[in-house]
PDB file of C-alpha atoms and ligand atoms in Angstrom:
ATOM      1  CA  MET A 178       9.853  21.472  14.399  1.00  0.00           C
ATOM      2  CA  PRO A 179       9.124  17.759  13.988  1.00  0.00           C
ATOM      3  CA  TYR A 180       9.744  16.187  10.603  1.00  0.00           C
ATOM      4  CA  ILE A 181       6.060  15.346  10.286  1.00  0.00           C
ATOM      5  CA  PRO A 182       3.557  18.033  11.375  1.00  0.00           C
ATOM      6  CA  GLU A 183       1.702  17.794  14.684  1.00  0.00           C
ATOM      7  CA  ARG A 184      -1.597  17.529  12.823  1.00  0.00           C
ATOM      8  CA  PHE A 185      -0.691  13.960  11.820  1.00  0.00           C
ATOM      9  CA  PRO A 186      -2.053  11.549  14.428  1.00  0.00           C
ATOM     10  CA  ARG A 187       0.408   9.553  16.536  1.00  0.00           C
ATOM     11  CA  TYR A 188      -0.486   6.008  17.546  1.00  0.00           C
ATOM     12  CA  LYS A 189       1.823   4.019  19.823  1.00  0.00           C
ATOM     13  CA  ASP A 190       5.279   4.837  18.454  1.00  0.00           C
ATOM     14  CA  TYR A 191       4.344   5.753  14.915  1.00  0.00           C
ATOM     15  CA  VAL A 192       2.713   8.459  12.838  1.00  0.00           C
ATOM     16  CA  MET A 193      -0.399   8.035  10.723  1.00  0.00           C
ATOM     17  CA  PRO A 194      -1.718  10.059   7.801  1.00  0.00           C
ATOM     18  CA  PRO A 195      -4.414  12.525   8.837  1.00  0.00           C
ATOM     19  CA  PHE A 196      -7.396  10.472   7.713  1.00  0.00           C
ATOM     20  CA  PRO A 197     -10.590  12.103   9.001  1.00  0.00           C
ATOM     21  CA  ALA A 198     -11.600   8.922  10.855  1.00  0.00           C
ATOM     22  CA  LEU A 199      -8.286   8.880  12.742  1.00  0.00           C
ATOM     23  CA  LYS A 200      -8.411  12.601  13.461  1.00  0.00           C
ATOM     24  CA  LYS A 201     -11.911  12.256  14.824  1.00  0.00           C
ATOM     25  CA  ASP A 202     -11.241   9.370  17.187  1.00  0.00           C
ATOM     26  CA  LEU A 203      -7.822   7.778  16.977  1.00  0.00           C
ATOM     27  CA  SER A 204      -8.165   5.155  19.686  1.00  0.00           C
ATOM     28  CA  GLY A 205     -11.790   4.498  18.699  1.00  0.00           C
ATOM     29  CA  GLN A 206     -10.708   3.753  15.132  1.00  0.00           C
ATOM     30  CA  TYR A 207      -7.990   1.381  16.324  1.00  0.00           C
ATOM     31  CA  ASP A 208     -10.518  -0.291  18.626  1.00  0.00           C
ATOM     32  CA  LYS A 209     -12.780  -0.869  15.644  1.00  0.00           C
ATOM     33  CA  ILE A 210      -9.885  -2.454  13.754  1.00  0.00           C
ATOM     34  CA  LYS A 211      -9.001  -4.562  16.787  1.00  0.00           C
ATOM     35  CA  ASN A 212     -12.574  -5.759  17.186  1.00  0.00           C
ATOM     36  CA  PHE A 213     -13.151  -6.203  13.463  1.00  0.00           C
ATOM     37  CA  ASP A 214     -15.241  -9.286  12.849  1.00  0.00           C
ATOM     38  CA  SER A 215     -13.049 -10.953  10.242  1.00  0.00           C
ATOM     39  CA  ARG A 216     -14.489 -13.766   8.178  1.00  0.00           C
ATOM     40  CA  ASP A 217     -12.628 -16.808   6.924  1.00  0.00           C
ATOM     41  CA  SER A 218     -13.505 -15.739   3.392  1.00  0.00           C
ATOM     42  CA  ASP A 219     -11.865 -12.303   3.782  1.00  0.00           C
ATOM     43  CA  ILE A 220      -8.796 -11.380   1.761  1.00  0.00           C
ATOM     44  CA  LEU A 221      -6.572  -8.793   3.418  1.00  0.00           C
ATOM     45  CA  ILE A 222      -4.055  -6.975   1.236  1.00  0.00           C
ATOM     46  CA  CYS A 223      -1.171  -5.834   3.431  1.00  0.00           C
ATOM     47  CA  THR A 224       1.358  -3.381   2.100  1.00  0.00           C
ATOM     48  CA  PHE A 225       3.561  -0.544   3.140  1.00  0.00           C
ATOM     49  CA  PRO A 226       2.154   2.500   1.270  1.00  0.00           C
ATOM     50  CA  LYS A 227       3.108   2.912  -2.380  1.00  0.00           C
ATOM     51  CA  SER A 228       4.017  -0.710  -2.960  1.00  0.00           C
ATOM     52  CA  GLY A 229       1.324  -1.435  -5.550  1.00  0.00           C
ATOM     53  CA  THR A 230      -1.796  -1.819  -3.393  1.00  0.00           C
ATOM     54  CA  ASN A 231      -4.259  -0.432  -5.939  1.00  0.00           C
ATOM     55  CA  TRP A 232      -2.792  -2.574  -8.686  1.00  0.00           C
ATOM     56  CA  VAL A 233      -3.000  -5.834  -6.737  1.00  0.00           C
ATOM     57  CA  ASN A 234      -6.414  -4.895  -5.365  1.00  0.00           C
ATOM     58  CA  GLU A 235      -7.766  -4.589  -8.895  1.00  0.00           C
ATOM     59  CA  ILE A 236      -6.186  -7.879  -9.974  1.00  0.00           C
ATOM     60  CA  ILE A 237      -7.708  -9.717  -7.013  1.00  0.00           C
ATOM     61  CA  SER A 238     -11.073  -8.087  -7.518  1.00  0.00           C
ATOM     62  CA  MET A 239     -11.136  -9.180 -11.157  1.00  0.00           C
ATOM     63  CA  MET A 240     -10.094 -12.703 -10.225  1.00  0.00           C
ATOM     64  CA  MET A 241     -12.786 -13.003  -7.584  1.00  0.00           C
ATOM     65  CA  ARG A 242     -15.442 -11.715  -9.990  1.00  0.00           C
ATOM     66  CA  GLY A 243     -14.110 -13.873 -12.820  1.00  0.00           C
ATOM     67  CA  SER A 244     -14.173 -10.848 -15.087  1.00  0.00           C
ATOM     68  CA  ALA A 245     -11.652  -8.386 -16.471  1.00  0.00           C
ATOM     69  CA  GLU A 246     -14.031  -5.478 -15.925  1.00  0.00           C
ATOM     70  CA  TYR A 247     -12.874  -2.748 -13.527  1.00  0.00           C
ATOM     71  CA  ASP A 248     -14.274  -2.811 -10.040  1.00  0.00           C
ATOM     72  CA  THR A 249     -16.820  -0.129  -9.304  1.00  0.00           C
ATOM     73  CA  VAL A 250     -16.108  -0.312  -5.562  1.00  0.00           C
ATOM     74  CA  TYR A 251     -12.998   1.652  -4.843  1.00  0.00           C
ATOM     75  CA  LYS A 252     -10.117   0.341  -2.815  1.00  0.00           C
ATOM     76  CA  HIS A 253     -10.300   3.124  -0.251  1.00  0.00           C
ATOM     77  CA  THR A 254     -13.755   1.959   0.832  1.00  0.00           C
ATOM     78  CA  ALA A 255     -12.070  -1.114   2.316  1.00  0.00           C
ATOM     79  CA  MET A 256      -8.917   0.436   3.760  1.00  0.00           C
ATOM     80  CA  LEU A 257      -9.281  -0.326   7.436  1.00  0.00           C
ATOM     81  CA  GLU A 258      -7.455   2.650   8.956  1.00  0.00           C
ATOM     82  CA  ALA A 259      -9.315   5.170   6.780  1.00  0.00           C
ATOM     83  CA  LEU A 260     -12.820   3.730   7.059  1.00  0.00           C
ATOM     84  CA  ASN A 261     -15.534   6.101   8.163  1.00  0.00           C
ATOM     85  CA  ASP A 262     -18.156   3.398   8.222  1.00  0.00           C
ATOM     86  CA  PHE A 263     -17.339  -0.130   9.302  1.00  0.00           C
ATOM     87  CA  GLY A 264     -21.051  -0.920   9.092  1.00  0.00           C
ATOM     88  CA  ALA A 265     -20.893  -0.961   5.304  1.00  0.00           C
ATOM     89  CA  LEU A 266     -18.349  -3.785   5.425  1.00  0.00           C
ATOM     90  CA  GLU A 267     -20.382  -5.694   7.978  1.00  0.00           C
ATOM     91  CA  GLN A 268     -23.411  -5.510   5.731  1.00  0.00           C
ATOM     92  CA  ILE A 269     -21.664  -7.191   2.819  1.00  0.00           C
ATOM     93  CA  PRO A 270     -23.349 -10.604   2.550  1.00  0.00           C
ATOM     94  CA  GLU A 271     -21.306 -13.612   3.654  1.00  0.00           C
ATOM     95  CA  SER A 272     -21.566 -14.967   0.110  1.00  0.00           C
ATOM     96  CA  THR A 273     -19.432 -12.074  -1.188  1.00  0.00           C
ATOM     97  CA  THR A 274     -15.706 -12.166  -0.519  1.00  0.00           C
ATOM     98  CA  ARG A 275     -14.549  -8.967   1.122  1.00  0.00           C
ATOM     99  CA  ILE A 276     -11.280  -7.615  -0.261  1.00  0.00           C
ATOM    100  CA  LEU A 277      -9.789  -5.500   2.512  1.00  0.00           C
ATOM    101  CA  ASN A 278      -6.549  -3.586   2.625  1.00  0.00           C
ATOM    102  CA  SER A 279      -4.363  -1.870   5.146  1.00  0.00           C
ATOM    103  CA  HIS A 280      -0.923  -0.372   5.591  1.00  0.00           C
ATOM    104  CA  ILE A 281      -0.839  -0.517   9.363  1.00  0.00           C
ATOM    105  CA  PRO A 282       1.888  -2.593  11.011  1.00  0.00           C
ATOM    106  CA  LEU A 283       1.167  -6.286  11.451  1.00  0.00           C
ATOM    107  CA  GLY A 284       0.722  -6.028  15.218  1.00  0.00           C
ATOM    108  CA  ASP A 285      -2.257  -3.692  14.831  1.00  0.00           C
ATOM    109  CA  LEU A 286      -4.158  -5.621  12.156  1.00  0.00           C
ATOM    110  CA  PRO A 287      -7.426  -7.322  13.193  1.00  0.00           C
ATOM    111  CA  PRO A 288      -6.380 -10.106  15.609  1.00  0.00           C
ATOM    112  CA  LYS A 289      -9.200 -12.375  14.461  1.00  0.00           C
ATOM    113  CA  HIS A 290      -7.836 -12.330  10.903  1.00  0.00           C
ATOM    114  CA  ILE A 291      -4.246 -12.948  11.976  1.00  0.00           C
ATOM    115  CA  GLU A 292      -4.880 -15.530  14.685  1.00  0.00           C
ATOM    116  CA  ASN A 293      -7.231 -17.593  12.534  1.00  0.00           C
ATOM    117  CA  GLY A 294      -4.841 -17.580   9.588  1.00  0.00           C
ATOM    118  CA  TYR A 295      -7.270 -16.009   7.143  1.00  0.00           C
ATOM    119  CA  ARG A 296      -5.889 -15.087   3.729  1.00  0.00           C
ATOM    120  CA  ILE A 297      -3.317 -12.322   3.364  1.00  0.00           C
ATOM    121  CA  VAL A 298      -1.779 -10.986   0.176  1.00  0.00           C
ATOM    122  CA  HIS A 299       1.392  -9.157   1.049  1.00  0.00           C
ATOM    123  CA  VAL A 300       2.970  -6.832  -1.528  1.00  0.00           C
ATOM    124  CA  MET A 301       6.489  -5.447  -1.237  1.00  0.00           C
ATOM    125  CA  ARG A 302       8.479  -3.027  -3.366  1.00  0.00           C
ATOM    126  CA  ASN A 303      12.054  -1.786  -3.201  1.00  0.00           C
ATOM    127  CA  PRO A 304      12.383   1.048  -0.667  1.00  0.00           C
ATOM    128  CA  LYS A 305      13.998   3.559  -3.001  1.00  0.00           C
ATOM    129  CA  ASP A 306      11.037   3.558  -5.369  1.00  0.00           C
ATOM    130  CA  VAL A 307       8.659   3.451  -2.402  1.00  0.00           C
ATOM    131  CA  ALA A 308      10.273   6.598  -0.987  1.00  0.00           C
ATOM    132  CA  VAL A 309       9.949   8.479  -4.271  1.00  0.00           C
ATOM    133  CA  SER A 310       6.385   7.339  -4.772  1.00  0.00           C
ATOM    134  CA  PHE A 311       5.464   8.242  -1.182  1.00  0.00           C
ATOM    135  CA  TYR A 312       7.023  11.687  -1.535  1.00  0.00           C
ATOM    136  CA  ASN A 313       5.064  12.361  -4.713  1.00  0.00           C
ATOM    137  CA  HIS A 314       1.867  11.078  -3.144  1.00  0.00           C
ATOM    138  CA  MET A 315       2.195  13.440  -0.203  1.00  0.00           C
ATOM    139  CA  ALA A 316       3.238  16.342  -2.433  1.00  0.00           C
ATOM    140  CA  ASN A 317       0.148  16.078  -4.610  1.00  0.00           C
ATOM    141  CA  ILE A 318      -2.606  15.229  -2.160  1.00  0.00           C
ATOM    142  CA  LYS A 319      -4.778  17.822  -0.456  1.00  0.00           C
ATOM    143  CA  ASP A 320      -4.747  18.366   3.270  1.00  0.00           C
ATOM    144  CA  MET A 321      -7.587  16.005   4.195  1.00  0.00           C
ATOM    145  CA  THR A 322      -9.010  18.384   6.798  1.00  0.00           C
ATOM    146  CA  THR A 323      -9.046  21.652   4.870  1.00  0.00           C
ATOM    147  CA  MET A 324      -9.224  20.037   1.404  1.00  0.00           C
ATOM    148  CA  LYS A 325      -6.637  22.617   0.334  1.00  0.00           C
ATOM    149  CA  PRO A 326      -3.042  22.085  -0.827  1.00  0.00           C
ATOM    150  CA  SER A 327      -0.906  20.995   2.086  1.00  0.00           C
ATOM    151  CA  THR A 328       1.754  23.551   2.952  1.00  0.00           C
ATOM    152  CA  ASP A 329       3.578  21.786   5.774  1.00  0.00           C
ATOM    153  CA  PHE A 330       4.199  18.282   4.441  1.00  0.00           C
ATOM    154  CA  PRO A 331       6.036  16.802   2.736  1.00  0.00           C
ATOM    155  CA  ILE A 332       9.082  18.880   3.360  1.00  0.00           C
ATOM    156  CA  SER A 333      11.573  19.096   0.503  1.00  0.00           C
ATOM    157  CA  TRP A 334      12.775  15.901  -1.148  1.00  0.00           C
ATOM    158  CA  PRO A 335      16.277  16.123   0.447  1.00  0.00           C
ATOM    159  CA  LEU A 336      14.765  16.337   3.920  1.00  0.00           C
ATOM    160  CA  PHE A 337      12.164  13.698   3.158  1.00  0.00           C
ATOM    161  CA  ILE A 338      14.748  11.138   2.051  1.00  0.00           C
ATOM    162  CA  GLU A 339      17.023  12.027   4.941  1.00  0.00           C
ATOM    163  CA  HIS A 340      14.243  11.043   7.344  1.00  0.00           C
ATOM    164  CA  PHE A 341      12.619   8.213   5.376  1.00  0.00           C
ATOM    165  CA  GLY A 342      13.186   4.989   7.292  1.00  0.00           C
ATOM    166  CA  GLN A 343      15.226   6.459  10.121  1.00  0.00           C
ATOM    167  CA  GLY A 344      14.487   8.403  13.251  1.00  0.00           C
ATOM    168  CA  GLU A 345      11.516   8.289  15.530  1.00  0.00           C
ATOM    169  CA  GLU A 346       8.911   9.945  13.354  1.00  0.00           C
ATOM    170  CA  GLN A 347       7.922   7.307  10.819  1.00  0.00           C
ATOM    171  CA  LEU A 348       4.687   7.081   8.886  1.00  0.00           C
ATOM    172  CA  TYR A 349       3.112   3.684   9.505  1.00  0.00           C
ATOM    173  CA  GLY A 350       6.173   2.860  11.594  1.00  0.00           C
ATOM    174  CA  GLY A 351       8.528   3.014   8.624  1.00  0.00           C
ATOM    175  CA  TRP A 352       9.294   0.735   5.697  1.00  0.00           C
ATOM    176  CA  PHE A 353      12.041  -1.278   7.404  1.00  0.00           C
ATOM    177  CA  ASN A 354       9.960  -2.084  10.420  1.00  0.00           C
ATOM    178  CA  TYR A 355       7.017  -3.021   8.215  1.00  0.00           C
ATOM    179  CA  VAL A 356       8.774  -5.506   5.958  1.00  0.00           C
ATOM    180  CA  LYS A 357      10.967  -6.999   8.678  1.00  0.00           C
ATOM    181  CA  THR A 358       8.004  -7.649  10.970  1.00  0.00           C
ATOM    182  CA  PHE A 359       6.223  -9.505   8.195  1.00  0.00           C
ATOM    183  CA  GLU A 360       9.325 -11.482   7.328  1.00  0.00           C
ATOM    184  CA  LYS A 361       9.794 -12.578  10.922  1.00  0.00           C
ATOM    185  CA  ALA A 362       6.125 -13.470  11.356  1.00  0.00           C
ATOM    186  CA  LYS A 363       6.289 -15.695   8.290  1.00  0.00           C
ATOM    187  CA  GLU A 364       9.518 -17.348   9.452  1.00  0.00           C
ATOM    188  CA  THR A 365       8.193 -18.084  12.903  1.00  0.00           C
ATOM    189  CA  GLY A 366       4.873 -19.390  11.589  1.00  0.00           C
ATOM    190  CA  LYS A 367       2.836 -16.608  13.172  1.00  0.00           C
ATOM    191  CA  LEU A 368       1.628 -15.923   9.647  1.00  0.00           C
ATOM    192  CA  SER A 369       0.938 -18.977   7.555  1.00  0.00           C
ATOM    193  CA  ASN A 370      -1.671 -18.162   4.957  1.00  0.00           C
ATOM    194  CA  VAL A 371       0.206 -15.460   3.083  1.00  0.00           C
ATOM    195  CA  PHE A 372       0.810 -14.937  -0.595  1.00  0.00           C
ATOM    196  CA  THR A 373       3.770 -12.632  -1.125  1.00  0.00           C
ATOM    197  CA  ILE A 374       4.190 -10.500  -4.218  1.00  0.00           C
ATOM    198  CA  TYR A 375       7.172  -8.385  -5.137  1.00  0.00           C
ATOM    199  CA  TYR A 376       6.077  -5.357  -7.171  1.00  0.00           C
ATOM    200  CA  GLU A 377       9.092  -5.675  -9.451  1.00  0.00           C
ATOM    201  CA  GLN A 378       8.460  -9.342 -10.252  1.00  0.00           C
ATOM    202  CA  LEU A 379       4.812  -8.632 -10.977  1.00  0.00           C
ATOM    203  CA  LYS A 380       5.912  -5.950 -13.381  1.00  0.00           C
ATOM    204  CA  GLN A 381       8.652  -7.986 -15.074  1.00  0.00           C
ATOM    205  CA  ASP A 382       6.967 -11.362 -15.367  1.00  0.00           C
ATOM    206  CA  PRO A 383       3.308 -11.173 -14.341  1.00  0.00           C
ATOM    207  CA  MET A 384       1.743 -14.359 -15.676  1.00  0.00           C
ATOM    208  CA  PRO A 385       3.352 -16.918 -13.322  1.00  0.00           C
ATOM    209  CA  ILE A 386       2.414 -14.691 -10.391  1.00  0.00           C
ATOM    210  CA  LEU A 387      -1.162 -14.281 -11.583  1.00  0.00           C
ATOM    211  CA  LYS A 388      -1.512 -18.056 -11.956  1.00  0.00           C
ATOM    212  CA  ALA A 389      -0.115 -18.702  -8.494  1.00  0.00           C
ATOM    213  CA  LEU A 390      -2.262 -15.963  -6.995  1.00  0.00           C
ATOM    214  CA  ALA A 391      -5.402 -17.416  -8.580  1.00  0.00           C
ATOM    215  CA  ALA A 392      -4.495 -20.800  -7.100  1.00  0.00           C
ATOM    216  CA  PHE A 393      -3.918 -19.229  -3.681  1.00  0.00           C
ATOM    217  CA  LEU A 394      -7.323 -17.559  -3.866  1.00  0.00           C
ATOM    218  CA  GLY A 395      -8.968 -20.785  -4.982  1.00  0.00           C
ATOM    219  CA  VAL A 396     -10.072 -19.231  -8.241  1.00  0.00           C
ATOM    220  CA  GLU A 397     -10.279 -21.292 -11.397  1.00  0.00           C
ATOM    221  CA  ALA A 398      -9.238 -18.839 -14.067  1.00  0.00           C
ATOM    222  CA  SER A 399      -8.386 -19.692 -17.661  1.00  0.00           C
ATOM    223  CA  ASP A 400      -5.107 -18.466 -19.125  1.00  0.00           C
ATOM    224  CA  GLU A 401      -7.178 -16.306 -21.405  1.00  0.00           C
ATOM    225  CA  LEU A 402      -8.903 -14.560 -18.500  1.00  0.00           C
ATOM    226  CA  LEU A 403      -5.610 -14.061 -16.676  1.00  0.00           C
ATOM    227  CA  GLU A 404      -4.084 -12.538 -19.829  1.00  0.00           C
ATOM    228  CA  GLU A 405      -7.069 -10.211 -20.054  1.00  0.00           C
ATOM    229  CA  ILE A 406      -6.756  -9.243 -16.394  1.00  0.00           C
ATOM    230  CA  ASN A 407      -3.063  -8.594 -16.882  1.00  0.00           C
ATOM    231  CA  ASP A 408      -3.815  -6.371 -19.839  1.00  0.00           C
ATOM    232  CA  LYS A 409      -6.554  -4.385 -18.077  1.00  0.00           C
ATOM    233  CA  CYS A 410      -4.311  -3.978 -15.040  1.00  0.00           C
ATOM    234  CA  SER A 411      -1.334  -2.694 -16.980  1.00  0.00           C
ATOM    235  CA  PHE A 412      -0.125   0.639 -15.715  1.00  0.00           C
ATOM    236  CA  GLN A 413      -0.998   2.248 -19.006  1.00  0.00           C
ATOM    237  CA  LYS A 414      -4.650   1.212 -18.802  1.00  0.00           C
ATOM    238  CA  MET A 415      -5.142   1.665 -15.064  1.00  0.00           C
ATOM    239  CA  SER A 416      -3.652   5.138 -15.113  1.00  0.00           C
ATOM    240  CA  THR A 417      -5.904   6.425 -17.830  1.00  0.00           C
ATOM    241  CA  ILE A 418      -8.678   8.312 -16.219  1.00  0.00           C
ATOM    242  CA  GLY A 419     -11.737   8.400 -18.369  1.00  0.00           C
ATOM    243  CA  GLU A 420     -13.885   6.050 -20.298  1.00  0.00           C
ATOM    244  CA  GLU A 421     -11.035   3.828 -21.393  1.00  0.00           C
ATOM    245  CA  GLY A 422      -9.383   3.373 -18.049  1.00  0.00           C
ATOM    246  CA  LYS A 423     -10.154   3.178 -14.390  1.00  0.00           C
ATOM    247  CA  ASP A 424     -12.405   6.014 -13.376  1.00  0.00           C
ATOM    248  CA  ASN A 425     -10.416   7.215 -10.432  1.00  0.00           C
ATOM    249  CA  THR A 426     -12.709   9.543  -8.546  1.00  0.00           C
ATOM    250  CA  LEU A 427     -10.494   9.655  -5.473  1.00  0.00           C
ATOM    251  CA  VAL A 428      -7.598  11.140  -7.428  1.00  0.00           C
ATOM    252  CA  LYS A 429      -9.849  13.683  -9.082  1.00  0.00           C
ATOM    253  CA  LYS A 430     -11.160  14.792  -5.714  1.00  0.00           C
ATOM    254  CA  MET A 431      -7.892  14.779  -3.781  1.00  0.00           C
ATOM    255  CA  SER A 432      -5.151  15.890  -6.172  1.00  0.00           C
ATOM    256  CA  THR A 433      -4.024  19.482  -5.748  1.00  0.00           C
ATOM    257  CA  THR A 434      -2.037  19.593  -8.941  1.00  0.00           C
ATOM    258  CA  GLY A 435      -4.084  17.429 -11.270  1.00  0.00           C
ATOM    259  CA  LYS A 436      -1.230  14.926 -11.067  1.00  0.00           C
ATOM    260  CA  ASN A 437      -2.286  11.341 -10.546  1.00  0.00           C
ATOM    261  CA  PHE A 438      -0.647  10.362  -7.253  1.00  0.00           C
ATOM    262  CA  LEU A 439      -2.055   6.844  -7.276  1.00  0.00           C
ATOM    263  CA  PHE A 440      -1.017   5.949 -10.818  1.00  0.00           C
ATOM    264  CA  ARG A 441       2.027   8.136 -11.316  1.00  0.00           C
ATOM    265  CA  LYS A 442       4.753   6.372 -13.342  1.00  0.00           C
ATOM    266  CA  GLY A 443       4.528   2.706 -12.444  1.00  0.00           C
ATOM    267  CA  GLU A 444       8.184   1.992 -13.132  1.00  0.00           C
ATOM    268  CA  ILE A 445      11.070   0.166 -11.544  1.00  0.00           C
ATOM    269  CA  GLY A 446      14.021   2.453 -10.873  1.00  0.00           C
ATOM    270  CA  ASP A 447      12.441   5.906 -11.055  1.00  0.00           C
ATOM    271  CA  TRP A 448      14.447   6.595  -7.879  1.00  0.00           C
ATOM    272  CA  LYS A 449      17.438   7.254 -10.135  1.00  0.00           C
ATOM    273  CA  ASN A 450      15.725  10.450 -11.266  1.00  0.00           C
ATOM    274  CA  TRP A 451      15.436  11.624  -7.656  1.00  0.00           C
ATOM    275  CA  PHE A 452      18.386  10.470  -5.583  1.00  0.00           C
ATOM    276  CA  THR A 453      21.652  12.357  -5.813  1.00  0.00           C
ATOM    277  CA  VAL A 454      24.800  10.241  -5.636  1.00  0.00           C
ATOM    278  CA  ALA A 455      25.235  11.195  -1.980  1.00  0.00           C
ATOM    279  CA  GLN A 456      21.589  10.453  -1.107  1.00  0.00           C
ATOM    280  CA  ASN A 457      21.878   7.095  -2.809  1.00  0.00           C
ATOM    281  CA  GLU A 458      25.038   6.208  -0.915  1.00  0.00           C
ATOM    282  CA  ALA A 459      23.507   7.164   2.403  1.00  0.00           C
ATOM    283  CA  PHE A 460      20.256   5.306   1.732  1.00  0.00           C
ATOM    284  CA  THR A 461      22.013   2.204   0.375  1.00  0.00           C
ATOM    285  CA  SER A 462      24.063   2.079   3.523  1.00  0.00           C
ATOM    286  CA  LEU A 463      20.923   2.461   5.634  1.00  0.00           C
ATOM    287  CA  ILE A 464      19.381  -0.482   3.759  1.00  0.00           C
ATOM    288  CA  GLU A 465      22.490  -2.582   4.393  1.00  0.00           C
ATOM    289  CA  THR A 466      22.435  -1.846   8.091  1.00  0.00           C
ATOM    290  CA  GLN A 467      18.707  -2.271   8.544  1.00  0.00           C
ATOM    291  CA  MET A 468      18.420  -5.423   6.439  1.00  0.00           C
ATOM    292  CA  LYS A 469      21.586  -7.184   7.547  1.00  0.00           C
ATOM    293  CA  ASP A 470      19.646 -10.020   9.185  1.00  0.00           C
ATOM    294  CA  SER A 471      16.973 -10.198   6.514  1.00  0.00           C
ATOM    295  CA  LYS A 472      16.757 -12.674   3.649  1.00  0.00           C
ATOM    296  CA  LEU A 473      14.542 -10.395   1.580  1.00  0.00           C
ATOM    297  CA  LYS A 474      15.974  -9.481  -1.797  1.00  0.00           C
ATOM    298  CA  PHE A 475      14.734  -6.486  -3.744  1.00  0.00           C
ATOM    299  CA  ILE A 476      15.089  -5.533  -7.376  1.00  0.00           C
ATOM    300  CA  PHE A 477      16.104  -1.885  -7.783  1.00  0.00           C
ATOM    301  CA  GLU A 478      16.303  -1.560 -11.558  1.00  0.00           C
TER     302      GLU A 478
HETATM  303  P1  LIG B 578       4.772   5.359  -8.647  1.00  0.00           P
HETATM  304  O1  LIG B 578       4.441   6.511  -7.793  1.00  0.00           O
HETATM  305  O2  LIG B 578       6.217   4.972  -8.587  1.00  0.00           O
HETATM  306  O3  LIG B 578       4.316   5.519 -10.042  1.00  0.00           O
HETATM  307  P2  LIG B 578      -0.165   2.116  -3.989  1.00  0.00           P
HETATM  308  O4  LIG B 578      -1.298   1.622  -4.803  1.00  0.00           O
HETATM  309  O5  LIG B 578       0.275   1.140  -2.948  1.00  0.00           O
HETATM  310  O6  LIG B 578      -0.420   3.478  -3.477  1.00  0.00           O
HETATM  311  O7  LIG B 578       1.115   2.187  -4.948  1.00  0.00           O
HETATM  312  C1  LIG B 578       1.199   3.190  -5.919  1.00  0.00           C
HETATM  313  C2  LIG B 578       2.361   2.906  -6.840  1.00  0.00           C
HETATM  314  O8  LIG B 578       2.062   1.775  -7.664  1.00  0.00           O
HETATM  315  C3  LIG B 578       2.597   4.080  -7.783  1.00  0.00           C
HETATM  316  O9  LIG B 578       3.989   4.089  -8.063  1.00  0.00           O
HETATM  317  C4  LIG B 578       1.767   3.655  -8.980  1.00  0.00           C
HETATM  318  O10 LIG B 578       2.072   4.321 -10.167  1.00  0.00           O
HETATM  319  C5  LIG B 578       2.103   2.183  -9.037  1.00  0.00           C
HETATM  320  N1  LIG B 578       1.119   1.433  -9.822  1.00  0.00           N
HETATM  321  C6  LIG B 578      -0.230   1.528  -9.755  1.00  0.00           C
HETATM  322  N2  LIG B 578      -0.804   0.727 -10.662  1.00  0.00           N
HETATM  323  C7  LIG B 578       0.189   0.105 -11.315  1.00  0.00           C
HETATM  324  C8  LIG B 578       0.217  -0.834 -12.380  1.00  0.00           C
HETATM  325  N3  LIG B 578      -0.896  -1.275 -12.936  1.00  0.00           N
HETATM  326  N4  LIG B 578       1.423  -1.267 -12.808  1.00  0.00           N
HETATM  327  C9  LIG B 578       2.565  -0.817 -12.231  1.00  0.00           C
HETATM  328  N5  LIG B 578       2.597   0.084 -11.238  1.00  0.00           N
HETATM  329  C10 LIG B 578       1.425   0.541 -10.777  1.00  0.00           C
END
């Protein structure tokens, strides 16, 4: 039996989550992404899953609106690979900046966006916490076809971490491939207009990053507004579903357990509660091998 069930679509050499749009017409969906009519005002958030996409999306949305009020348009309505209706994005007036996001590997992102050097915000997070977060996401989300609890994936944590990042069957092509491709593209100048955020740095010392991000986006934001945005985008506030926090309808609809798989713990180093000593040794050694030619440095605790 493959590590990831057959019901997950395969594109090129990687596996994708079973989003209805991909299940319906895999190559058609990728064609739509390929032919996407990017605009020079677009902002594309590029992340490997579970690296802080929703968090950064909210920060950018607040910056662009000049207000620390939560966005009423949810992130998943602008996630390219999951979109059911590209028309809705096309209808957004040119005067409104579109904040798009995607987890697909760099080579499959809209060529017009990449080739013209339109803005990209790239978020990275250490792979141990990404693995734990990804596992919990998959363990608490309904099967998107039946809308019932998924019984075939993820497999147990030990098997999940054994396969995460190695072997042929990798979701979105795997974490290592994702971050290394971006690193190389930046080094070689294929990507020029990129603002890179490390999840851990954003968590530990947000204000300098928020200021630099605002400058990258061309937004004039007072320190007071940035402080307010930082406060509203704290994990504690974003994870509170209800009147006080972000009204997360997607989680309510898709969680099988009631657990919030988008705003779960929001910590650095939760991997220590999941990895055994042996799993940690094996995964650390995998990181060393895979990242031996990389200059990227991650914070693990
Ligand atoms: P955990 O599962 O470790 O808690 P994505 O948005 O890319 O799916 O990433 C989800 C991860 O980011 C989850 O990690 C989630 O809790 C964390 N996260 C979301 N909002 C956050 C915030 N405001 N501050 C810190 N972490 C946040």
